[in-house]
Amino acid sequence: MSLLDCELRDCDLANLDARGASLRRVVIADGRLTGCNLGESSLTDVSLSDCRADLAVFAQATLETVRFVSCHLPQATFQEARLRSVAFENCDLSGADLTSAKFEDVELRRCKLDGLRGADSLNGVRMPWPDIVDNAALFAAACGVQALAE
């Protein structure tokens, strides 16, 4: 599957198996991508906004110049994905799996990270200080730091 210079609005891509797809200069707004499999795909100059993408698969995908805004991504998997110039703004990444993902010039802003797996892979990610503080327990656990009871 290949999409080039497309805009998809109010689309239902739930459970779509699009492994190995190529998306270039694509906008997806208000879409449903629950369980959508974009593993091993290439996403370049892609914008997703107000999308429901829980359980979506981006494993081993390459994401370059991609923006996720107000997306619902609980339990999505980015295992072994390569993300370059990617932004997540106001997204729910609860329970998402980032194991062995590679990040370059990636920003996380106002994102929910509860239960995030693979937090030790976040090397190179940029976050505002209040977001870092809000997720201190997650980062401490990823480093093997144990909190002491006062």
Short mmCIF file of C-alpha atoms in Angstrom, two decimals:
data_model
loop_
_atom_site.label_atom_id
_atom_site.label_comp_id
_atom_site.label_asym_id
_atom_site.label_seq_id
_atom_site.Cartn_x
_atom_site.Cartn_y
_atom_site.Cartn_z
CA MET A 1 0.00 0.00 0.00
CA SER A 2 1.28 3.46 -0.85
CA LEU A 3 -0.28 6.84 -0.07
CA LEU A 4 1.17 10.03 -1.50
CA ASP A 5 -0.14 13.59 -1.06
CA CYS A 6 -3.40 12.48 0.62
CA GLU A 7 -5.70 13.86 3.27
CA LEU A 8 -7.89 11.39 5.14
CA ARG A 9 -10.62 12.77 7.41
CA ASP A 10 -13.03 10.80 9.61
CA CYS A 11 -11.61 7.58 8.16
CA ASP A 12 -11.92 4.10 9.66
CA LEU A 13 -8.66 2.19 9.28
CA ALA A 14 -9.26 -0.05 12.30
CA ASN A 15 -7.52 -3.42 12.03
CA LEU A 16 -6.09 -2.56 8.61
CA ASP A 17 -3.02 -4.70 7.85
CA ALA A 18 -0.75 -2.24 6.02
CA ARG A 19 2.63 -3.76 6.90
CA GLY A 20 5.37 -2.35 4.72
CA ALA A 21 3.23 0.57 3.56
CA SER A 22 4.65 3.87 2.37
CA LEU A 23 2.95 7.10 3.50
CA ARG A 24 4.43 10.36 2.22
CA ARG A 25 2.93 13.81 2.72
CA VAL A 26 -0.23 12.39 4.29
CA VAL A 27 -2.64 14.02 6.75
CA ILE A 28 -4.93 11.84 8.86
CA ALA A 29 -7.45 13.74 10.99
CA ASP A 30 -10.17 12.37 13.27
CA GLY A 31 -9.34 8.85 12.11
CA ARG A 32 -9.86 5.50 13.77
CA LEU A 33 -6.70 3.38 13.55
CA THR A 34 -7.40 0.95 16.40
CA GLY A 35 -5.28 -2.13 15.76
CA CYS A 36 -3.96 -0.75 12.46
CA ASN A 37 -0.71 -2.50 11.53
CA LEU A 38 1.88 -0.16 10.01
CA GLY A 39 4.79 -2.34 11.05
CA GLU A 40 7.86 -2.16 8.80
CA SER A 41 6.30 0.87 7.07
CA SER A 42 7.81 4.18 6.04
CA LEU A 43 6.01 7.36 7.16
CA THR A 44 7.49 10.63 5.89
CA ASP A 45 5.94 14.10 6.33
CA VAL A 46 2.85 12.62 7.97
CA SER A 47 0.47 14.36 10.39
CA LEU A 48 -2.02 12.52 12.59
CA SER A 49 -4.40 14.60 14.67
CA ASP A 50 -7.28 13.66 16.94
CA CYS A 51 -6.89 10.01 15.96
CA ARG A 52 -7.79 6.93 17.98
CA ALA A 53 -4.90 4.51 17.42
CA ASP A 54 -4.93 2.24 20.46
CA LEU A 55 -3.18 -1.07 19.82
CA ALA A 56 -1.73 0.33 16.57
CA VAL A 57 1.52 -1.23 15.39
CA PHE A 58 4.49 0.85 14.22
CA ALA A 59 7.05 -1.86 15.03
CA GLN A 60 10.21 -1.70 12.91
CA ALA A 61 8.72 1.28 11.02
CA THR A 62 10.65 4.37 9.98
CA LEU A 63 8.94 7.63 10.95
CA GLU A 64 10.51 10.84 9.68
CA THR A 65 9.00 14.28 10.10
CA VAL A 66 5.83 12.86 11.66
CA ARG A 67 3.54 14.71 14.03
CA PHE A 68 1.00 13.12 16.39
CA VAL A 69 -1.36 15.70 17.94
CA SER A 70 -4.05 14.79 20.48
CA CYS A 71 -3.89 11.14 19.49
CA HIS A 72 -5.09 8.24 21.64
CA LEU A 73 -2.25 5.65 21.39
CA PRO A 74 -2.61 3.35 24.43
CA GLN A 75 -0.82 0.04 24.00
CA ALA A 76 0.52 1.04 20.59
CA THR A 77 3.83 -0.56 19.75
CA PHE A 78 6.87 1.22 18.37
CA GLN A 79 9.25 -1.70 19.04
CA GLU A 80 12.48 -1.32 17.08
CA ALA A 81 11.04 1.66 15.18
CA ARG A 82 13.27 4.50 14.01
CA LEU A 83 11.84 7.95 14.75
CA ARG A 84 13.50 11.08 13.39
CA SER A 85 12.05 14.60 13.69
CA VAL A 86 8.87 13.27 15.30
CA ALA A 87 6.59 15.14 17.71
CA PHE A 88 3.98 13.75 20.09
CA GLU A 89 1.80 16.54 21.51
CA ASN A 90 -0.96 15.92 24.03
CA CYS A 91 -1.05 12.20 23.23
CA ASP A 92 -2.02 9.24 25.41
CA LEU A 93 0.81 6.71 25.19
CA SER A 94 -0.30 4.68 28.23
CA GLY A 95 1.05 1.17 28.03
CA ALA A 96 2.74 1.83 24.67
CA ASP A 97 5.84 -0.24 23.90
CA LEU A 98 9.00 1.62 22.85
CA THR A 99 11.37 -1.29 23.39
CA SER A 100 14.53 -0.90 21.29
CA ALA A 101 13.14 2.12 19.41
CA LYS A 102 15.68 4.68 18.18
CA PHE A 103 14.97 8.40 18.61
CA GLU A 104 16.56 11.39 16.91
CA ASP A 105 15.17 14.91 17.30
CA VAL A 106 11.95 13.64 18.94
CA GLU A 107 9.75 15.69 21.27
CA LEU A 108 7.12 14.55 23.76
CA ARG A 109 4.89 17.35 25.08
CA ARG A 110 2.02 16.92 27.55
CA CYS A 111 1.81 13.19 26.87
CA LYS A 112 0.43 10.54 29.20
CA LEU A 113 3.10 7.86 29.70
CA ASP A 114 1.57 5.66 32.43
CA GLY A 115 2.74 2.07 32.10
CA LEU A 116 5.01 2.88 29.16
CA ARG A 117 7.24 -0.08 28.27
CA GLY A 118 10.77 0.45 27.02
CA ALA A 119 11.25 3.80 28.74
CA ASP A 120 14.99 3.05 28.80
CA SER A 121 14.93 3.51 25.00
CA LEU A 122 13.96 7.19 25.31
CA ASN A 123 17.58 8.31 24.98
CA GLY A 124 17.62 11.45 22.84
CA VAL A 125 13.97 12.46 23.42
CA ARG A 126 13.25 16.04 24.47
CA MET A 127 10.50 16.95 26.95
CA PRO A 128 9.47 20.08 28.84
CA TRP A 129 10.69 20.06 32.45
CA PRO A 130 7.17 19.76 33.99
CA ASP A 131 6.56 16.63 31.88
CA ILE A 132 9.86 15.13 33.05
CA VAL A 133 8.95 15.76 36.68
CA ASP A 134 5.46 14.29 36.20
CA ASN A 135 7.04 11.09 34.86
CA ALA A 136 9.94 10.86 37.33
CA ALA A 137 8.75 7.50 38.71
CA LEU A 138 8.69 5.99 35.21
CA PHE A 139 12.20 7.24 34.46
CA ALA A 140 13.53 6.12 37.84
CA ALA A 141 12.13 2.62 37.31
CA ALA A 142 13.70 2.48 33.83
CA CYS A 143 17.07 3.29 35.41
CA GLY A 144 16.59 0.75 38.19
CA VAL A 145 16.32 3.41 40.90
CA GLN A 146 14.20 2.39 43.85
CA ALA A 147 12.30 5.01 45.84
CA LEU A 148 12.70 4.93 49.61
CA ALA A 149 9.76 5.41 51.93
CA GLU A 150 10.23 8.51 54.06
#
